[in-house]
Coordinates of C-alpha atoms and ligand atoms in Angstrom, one line a residue:
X1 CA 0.0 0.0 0.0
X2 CA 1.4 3.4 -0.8
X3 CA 0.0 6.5 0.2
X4 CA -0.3 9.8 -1.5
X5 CA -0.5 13.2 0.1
X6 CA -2.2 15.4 -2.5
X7 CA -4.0 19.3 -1.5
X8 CA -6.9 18.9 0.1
X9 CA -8.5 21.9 -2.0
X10 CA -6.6 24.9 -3.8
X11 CA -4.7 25.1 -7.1
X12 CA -3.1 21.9 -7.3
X13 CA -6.0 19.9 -6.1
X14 CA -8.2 19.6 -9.4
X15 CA -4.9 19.0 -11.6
X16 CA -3.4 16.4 -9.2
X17 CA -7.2 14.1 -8.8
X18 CA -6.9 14.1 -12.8
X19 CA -3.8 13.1 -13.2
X20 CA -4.3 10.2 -10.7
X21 CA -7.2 9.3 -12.3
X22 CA -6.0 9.3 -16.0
X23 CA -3.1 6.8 -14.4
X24 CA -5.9 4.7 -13.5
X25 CA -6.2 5.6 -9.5
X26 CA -9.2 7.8 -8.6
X27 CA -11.2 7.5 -5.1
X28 CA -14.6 6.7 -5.5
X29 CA -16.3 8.9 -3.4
X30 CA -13.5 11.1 -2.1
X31 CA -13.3 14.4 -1.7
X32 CA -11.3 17.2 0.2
X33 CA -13.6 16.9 2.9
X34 CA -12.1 13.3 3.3
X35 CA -8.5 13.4 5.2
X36 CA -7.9 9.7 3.8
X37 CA -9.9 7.6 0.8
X38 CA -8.8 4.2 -0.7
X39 CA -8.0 4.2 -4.4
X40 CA -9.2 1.9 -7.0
X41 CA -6.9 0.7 -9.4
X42 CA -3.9 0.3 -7.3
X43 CA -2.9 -0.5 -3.9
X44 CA -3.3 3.2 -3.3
X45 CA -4.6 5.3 -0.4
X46 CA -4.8 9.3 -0.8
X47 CA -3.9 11.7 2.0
X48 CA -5.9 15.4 1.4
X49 CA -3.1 17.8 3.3
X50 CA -2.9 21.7 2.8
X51 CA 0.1 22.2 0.5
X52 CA 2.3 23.5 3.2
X53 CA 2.2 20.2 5.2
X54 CA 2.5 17.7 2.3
X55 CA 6.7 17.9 2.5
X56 CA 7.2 16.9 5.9
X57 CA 4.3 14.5 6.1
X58 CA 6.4 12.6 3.0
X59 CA 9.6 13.2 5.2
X60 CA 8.1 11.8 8.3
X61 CA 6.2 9.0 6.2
X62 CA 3.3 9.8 7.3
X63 CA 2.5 9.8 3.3
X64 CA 4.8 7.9 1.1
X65 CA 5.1 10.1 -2.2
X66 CA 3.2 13.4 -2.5
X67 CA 2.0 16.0 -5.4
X68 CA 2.9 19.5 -4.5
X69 CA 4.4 22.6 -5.9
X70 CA 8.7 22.6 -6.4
X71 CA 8.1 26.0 -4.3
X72 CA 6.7 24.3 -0.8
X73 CA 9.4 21.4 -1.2
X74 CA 12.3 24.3 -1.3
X75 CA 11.0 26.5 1.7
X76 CA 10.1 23.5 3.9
X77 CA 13.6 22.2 3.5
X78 CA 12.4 18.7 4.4
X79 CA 14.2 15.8 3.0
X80 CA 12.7 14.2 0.2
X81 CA 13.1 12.9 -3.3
X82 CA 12.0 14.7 -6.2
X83 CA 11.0 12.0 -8.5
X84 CA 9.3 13.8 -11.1
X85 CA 8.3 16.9 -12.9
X86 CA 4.6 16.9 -13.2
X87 CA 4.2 19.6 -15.9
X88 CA 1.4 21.8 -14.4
X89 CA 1.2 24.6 -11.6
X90 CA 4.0 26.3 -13.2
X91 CA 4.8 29.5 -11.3
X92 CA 8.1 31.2 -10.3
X93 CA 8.7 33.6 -7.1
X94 CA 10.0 36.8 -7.6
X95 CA 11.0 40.2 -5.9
X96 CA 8.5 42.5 -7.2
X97 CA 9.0 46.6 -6.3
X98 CA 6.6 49.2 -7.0
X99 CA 6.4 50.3 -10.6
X100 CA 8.0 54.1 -10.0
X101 CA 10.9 52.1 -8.1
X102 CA 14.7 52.8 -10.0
X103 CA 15.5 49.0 -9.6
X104 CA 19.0 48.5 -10.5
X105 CA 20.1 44.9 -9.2
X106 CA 19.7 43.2 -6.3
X107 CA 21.8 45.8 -4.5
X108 CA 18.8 47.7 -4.4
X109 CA 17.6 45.3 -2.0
X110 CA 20.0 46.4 1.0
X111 CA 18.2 47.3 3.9
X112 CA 15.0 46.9 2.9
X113 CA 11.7 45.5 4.1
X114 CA 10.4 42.7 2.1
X115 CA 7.4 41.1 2.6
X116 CA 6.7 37.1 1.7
X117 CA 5.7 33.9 2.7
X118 CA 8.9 32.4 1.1
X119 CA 11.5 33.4 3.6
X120 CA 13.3 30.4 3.4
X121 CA 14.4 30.7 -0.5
X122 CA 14.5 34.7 -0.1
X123 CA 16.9 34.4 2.3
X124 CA 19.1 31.8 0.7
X125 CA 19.4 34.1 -2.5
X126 CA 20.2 37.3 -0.8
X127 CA 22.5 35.1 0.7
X128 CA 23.9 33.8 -2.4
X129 CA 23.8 37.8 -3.4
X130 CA 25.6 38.9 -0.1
X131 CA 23.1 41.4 0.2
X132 CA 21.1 42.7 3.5
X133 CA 17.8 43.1 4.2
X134 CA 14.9 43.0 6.1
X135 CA 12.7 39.8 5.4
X136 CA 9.1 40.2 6.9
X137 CA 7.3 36.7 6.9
X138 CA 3.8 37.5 6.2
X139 CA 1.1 34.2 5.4
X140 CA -1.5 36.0 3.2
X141 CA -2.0 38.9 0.7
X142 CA 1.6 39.5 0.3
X143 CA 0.9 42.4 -2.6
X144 CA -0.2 44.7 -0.7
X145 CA 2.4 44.9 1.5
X146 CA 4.0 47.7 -0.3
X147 CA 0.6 50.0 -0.7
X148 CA 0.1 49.8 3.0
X149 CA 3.4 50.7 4.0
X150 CA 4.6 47.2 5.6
X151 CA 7.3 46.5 3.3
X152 CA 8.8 48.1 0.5
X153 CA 8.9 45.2 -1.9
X154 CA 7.6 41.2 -2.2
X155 CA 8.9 38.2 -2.9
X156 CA 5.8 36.5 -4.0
X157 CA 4.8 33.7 -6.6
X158 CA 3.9 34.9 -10.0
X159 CA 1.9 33.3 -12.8
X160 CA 0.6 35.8 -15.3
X161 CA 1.7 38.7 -13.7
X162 CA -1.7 40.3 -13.3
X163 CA -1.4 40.4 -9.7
X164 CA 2.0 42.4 -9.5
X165 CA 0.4 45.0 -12.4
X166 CA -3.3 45.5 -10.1
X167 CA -1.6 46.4 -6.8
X168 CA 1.2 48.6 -8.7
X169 CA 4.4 46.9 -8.8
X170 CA 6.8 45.3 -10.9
X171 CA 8.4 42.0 -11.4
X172 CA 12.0 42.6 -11.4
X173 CA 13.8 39.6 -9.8
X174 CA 12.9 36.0 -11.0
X175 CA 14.6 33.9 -8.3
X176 CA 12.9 30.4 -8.1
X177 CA 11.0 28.8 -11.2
X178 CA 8.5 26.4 -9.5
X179 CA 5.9 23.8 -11.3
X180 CA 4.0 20.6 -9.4
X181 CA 6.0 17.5 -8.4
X182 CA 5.9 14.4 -7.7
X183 CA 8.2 13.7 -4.0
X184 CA 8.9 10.5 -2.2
X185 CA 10.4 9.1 0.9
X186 CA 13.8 8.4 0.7
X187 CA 13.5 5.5 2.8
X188 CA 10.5 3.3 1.0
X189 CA 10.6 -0.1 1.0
X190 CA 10.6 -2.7 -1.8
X191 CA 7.1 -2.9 -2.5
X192 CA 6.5 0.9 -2.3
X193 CA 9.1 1.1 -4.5
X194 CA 7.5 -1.0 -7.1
X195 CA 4.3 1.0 -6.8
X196 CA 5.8 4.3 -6.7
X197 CA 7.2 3.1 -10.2
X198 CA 4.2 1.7 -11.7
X199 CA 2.9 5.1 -11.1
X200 CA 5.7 6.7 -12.5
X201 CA 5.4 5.0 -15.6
X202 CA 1.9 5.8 -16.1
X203 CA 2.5 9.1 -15.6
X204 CA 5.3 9.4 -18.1
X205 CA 2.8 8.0 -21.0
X206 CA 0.5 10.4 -19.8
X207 CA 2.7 13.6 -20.0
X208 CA 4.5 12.7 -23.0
X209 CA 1.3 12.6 -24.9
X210 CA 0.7 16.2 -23.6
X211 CA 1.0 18.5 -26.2
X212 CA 0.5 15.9 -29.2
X213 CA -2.2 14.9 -31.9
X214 CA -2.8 11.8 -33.4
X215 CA -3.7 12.4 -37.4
X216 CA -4.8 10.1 -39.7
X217 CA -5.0 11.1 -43.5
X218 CA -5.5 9.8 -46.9
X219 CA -3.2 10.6 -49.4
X220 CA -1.8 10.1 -53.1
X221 CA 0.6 7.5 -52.9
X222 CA 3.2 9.5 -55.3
X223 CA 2.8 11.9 -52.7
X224 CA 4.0 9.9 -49.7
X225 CA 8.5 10.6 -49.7
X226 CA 7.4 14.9 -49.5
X227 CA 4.4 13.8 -46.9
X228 CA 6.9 11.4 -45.0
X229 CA 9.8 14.0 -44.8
X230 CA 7.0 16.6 -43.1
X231 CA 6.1 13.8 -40.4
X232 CA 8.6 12.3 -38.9
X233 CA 6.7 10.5 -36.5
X234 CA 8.2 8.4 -33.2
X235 CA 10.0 6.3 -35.8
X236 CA 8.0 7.1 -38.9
X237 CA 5.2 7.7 -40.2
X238 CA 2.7 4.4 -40.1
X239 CA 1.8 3.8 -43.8
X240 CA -0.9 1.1 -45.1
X241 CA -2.6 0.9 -48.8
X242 CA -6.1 1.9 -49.1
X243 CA -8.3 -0.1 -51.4
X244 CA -8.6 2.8 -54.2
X245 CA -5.0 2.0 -56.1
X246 CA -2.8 4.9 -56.2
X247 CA -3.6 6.1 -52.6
X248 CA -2.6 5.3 -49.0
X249 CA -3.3 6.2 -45.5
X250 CA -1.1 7.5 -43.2
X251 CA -0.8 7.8 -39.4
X252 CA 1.4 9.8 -37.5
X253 CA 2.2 12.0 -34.5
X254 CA 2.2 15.6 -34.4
X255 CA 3.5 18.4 -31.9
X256 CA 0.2 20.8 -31.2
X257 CA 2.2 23.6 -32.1
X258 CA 3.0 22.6 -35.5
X259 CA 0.0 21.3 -36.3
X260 CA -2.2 23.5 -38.1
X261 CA 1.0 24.7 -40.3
X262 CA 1.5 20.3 -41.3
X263 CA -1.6 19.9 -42.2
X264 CA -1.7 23.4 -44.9
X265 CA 1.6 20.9 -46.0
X266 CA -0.1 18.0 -46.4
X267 CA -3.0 19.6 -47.7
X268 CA -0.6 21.1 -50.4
X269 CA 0.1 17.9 -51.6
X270 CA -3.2 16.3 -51.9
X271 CA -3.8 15.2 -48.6
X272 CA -7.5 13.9 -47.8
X273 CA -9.9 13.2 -45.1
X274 CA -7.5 14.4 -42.3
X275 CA -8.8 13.3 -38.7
X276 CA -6.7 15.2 -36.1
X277 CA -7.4 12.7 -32.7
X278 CA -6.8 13.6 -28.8
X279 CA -3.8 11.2 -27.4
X280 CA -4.2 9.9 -24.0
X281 CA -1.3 7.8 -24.0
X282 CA 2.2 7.7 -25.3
X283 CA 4.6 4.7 -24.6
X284 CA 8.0 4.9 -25.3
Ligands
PRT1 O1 -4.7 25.8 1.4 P1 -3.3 25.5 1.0 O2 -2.3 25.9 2.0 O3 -3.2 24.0 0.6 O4 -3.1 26.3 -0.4 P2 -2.4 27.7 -0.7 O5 -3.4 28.7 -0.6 O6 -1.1 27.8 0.1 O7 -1.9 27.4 -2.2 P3 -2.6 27.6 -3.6 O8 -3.7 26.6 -3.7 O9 -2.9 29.0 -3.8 O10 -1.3 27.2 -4.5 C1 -0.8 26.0 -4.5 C2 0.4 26.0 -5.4 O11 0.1 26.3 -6.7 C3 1.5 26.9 -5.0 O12 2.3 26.5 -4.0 C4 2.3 27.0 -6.3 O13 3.2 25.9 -6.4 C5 1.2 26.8 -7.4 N1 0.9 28.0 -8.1 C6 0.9 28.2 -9.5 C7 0.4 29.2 -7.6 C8 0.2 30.1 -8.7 N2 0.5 29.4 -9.8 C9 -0.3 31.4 -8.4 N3 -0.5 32.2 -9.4 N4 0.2 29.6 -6.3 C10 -0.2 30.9 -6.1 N5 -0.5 31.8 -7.1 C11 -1.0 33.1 -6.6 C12 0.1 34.1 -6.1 O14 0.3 33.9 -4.8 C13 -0.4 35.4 -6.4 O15 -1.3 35.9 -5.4 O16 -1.6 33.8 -7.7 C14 -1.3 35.2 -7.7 C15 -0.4 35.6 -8.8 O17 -1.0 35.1 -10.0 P4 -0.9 36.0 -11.3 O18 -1.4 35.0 -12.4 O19 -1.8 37.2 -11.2 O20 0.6 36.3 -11.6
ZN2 ZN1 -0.4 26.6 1.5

């Protein structure tokens, strides 16, 4: 049995349950009112922490592995393993100064008070900096520290940036880049171990499929070297006749990105009935 500590409610809460369940593990009737539901699927029990707790409860072993953002692992400085990057809940905590501010480096830092609720990583970089200053640990609403005269800048996670540009400041230090992770134990036994990489490998199959289309097409079969060079595909490109001589149907892989300008390509050179399918999966 391993258990997995994942926020109870919060940002990373939807995106964790779904992962989980498209790796086959979803709790029947749990939810973040729960502290602890069985999974189906695998010998898998889920533990609904806040995100703050969900480092040291893998540390202590209370929970075996965990999902929870890069940031919380850093500023709890617990011991655990990283095992993997889960691709979602990207974020990165930065010093942020009001916009008329002349920011010039972090020497403009020295001496003064700056709010967050990262002290832990601030510290550590105005360490790495050898610069001085006053670091006020505040829990909530760390933006408006500045407005209200409690600090003169903030270290604070950003995403889009809308935050920073409603309460008046800039973003003018990037110092941590943070996404969601997967952590574990260091210390888990045999059988955990063989779970934990079950899991892993699901996961893999389903992130590597992030991002990617499945297209199927019909197309003339002098067309197909100019077709294969546009799609290379894992390997290449799957190719199989169709019953009409002279054409074929093709199968391949394509980044989302690239997508809409392949298929102009292929539709340049006589490229038919193109289906463009969602990918779940991808094993390597
Ligand atoms: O209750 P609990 O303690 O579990 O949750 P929480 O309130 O501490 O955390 P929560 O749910 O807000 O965030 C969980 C995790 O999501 C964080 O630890 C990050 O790893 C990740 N994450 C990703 C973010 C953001 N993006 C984010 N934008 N966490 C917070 N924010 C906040 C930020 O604090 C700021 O107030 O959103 C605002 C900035 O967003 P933009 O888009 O305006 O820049
Ligand atoms: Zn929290």
């Amino acid at each position: 049995m391993l258990r997995i500590a994942i926020q109870a409610k919060g940002r990373l809460n939807e995106k964790s349950m779904s992962l989980l369940a498209d790796a086959g593990i979803s709790a029947s009737g749990s939810n973040s009112r729960k502290l602890l539901a069985r999974a189906e699927g695998l010998p898998v029990d889920l533990l609904f922490l806040r995100d703050d707790d969900i480092p040291q409860a893998v540390a202590m072993g209370v929970a075996d592995v965990g999902i929870v953002g890069l940031n919380e692992v850093a500023e709890s400085g617990e011991t655990v393993e990283v095992v993997k990057n889960l691709g979602f809940g990207a974020c990165r905590i930065s010093i942020a100064v009001p916009k008329a501010e002349n920011y010039d480096g972090v020497e403009w830092c020295r001496n003064k008070r700056i709010a967050t609720s990262y002290p832990v990583i601030l510290s550590k970089f105005l360490e790495e900096k050898g610069v001085e200053a006053e670091i006020h640990k505040i829990a909530g609403s760390v933006e408006i520290a500045p407005a209200v005269g409690m600090a003169d800048a903030i270290f604070d996670i950003v995403s889009s940036g809308g935050t920073l540009i409603q309460n008046g400041l800039k973003e003018v230090e990037q110092v941590f880049a943070s996404q969601a992770v997967m952590i574990a134990n260091p210390n888990l036994d045999s059988e955990k171990k063989e779970i934990l990489s079950d899991i892993i490998f699901r996961f893999d199959s389903i992130l590597s499929s992030k991002g990617m289309k499945y297209v199927l097409l019909n197309l003339p079969e002098a067309a197909l070297p100019e077709a294969v060079a546009l799609l290379p595909g894992m390997k290449s490109p799957t190719v199989l006749p169709l019953a009409e001589k002279g054409w074929v149907s093709m199968h391949a892989v394509i980044a989302e990105d690239e997508l809409w300008n392949k298929i102009k390509a292929l539709k340049r050179l006589g490229a038919e009935d193109i289906l463009v399918l969602q990918l779940d999966n991808l094993i390597n």
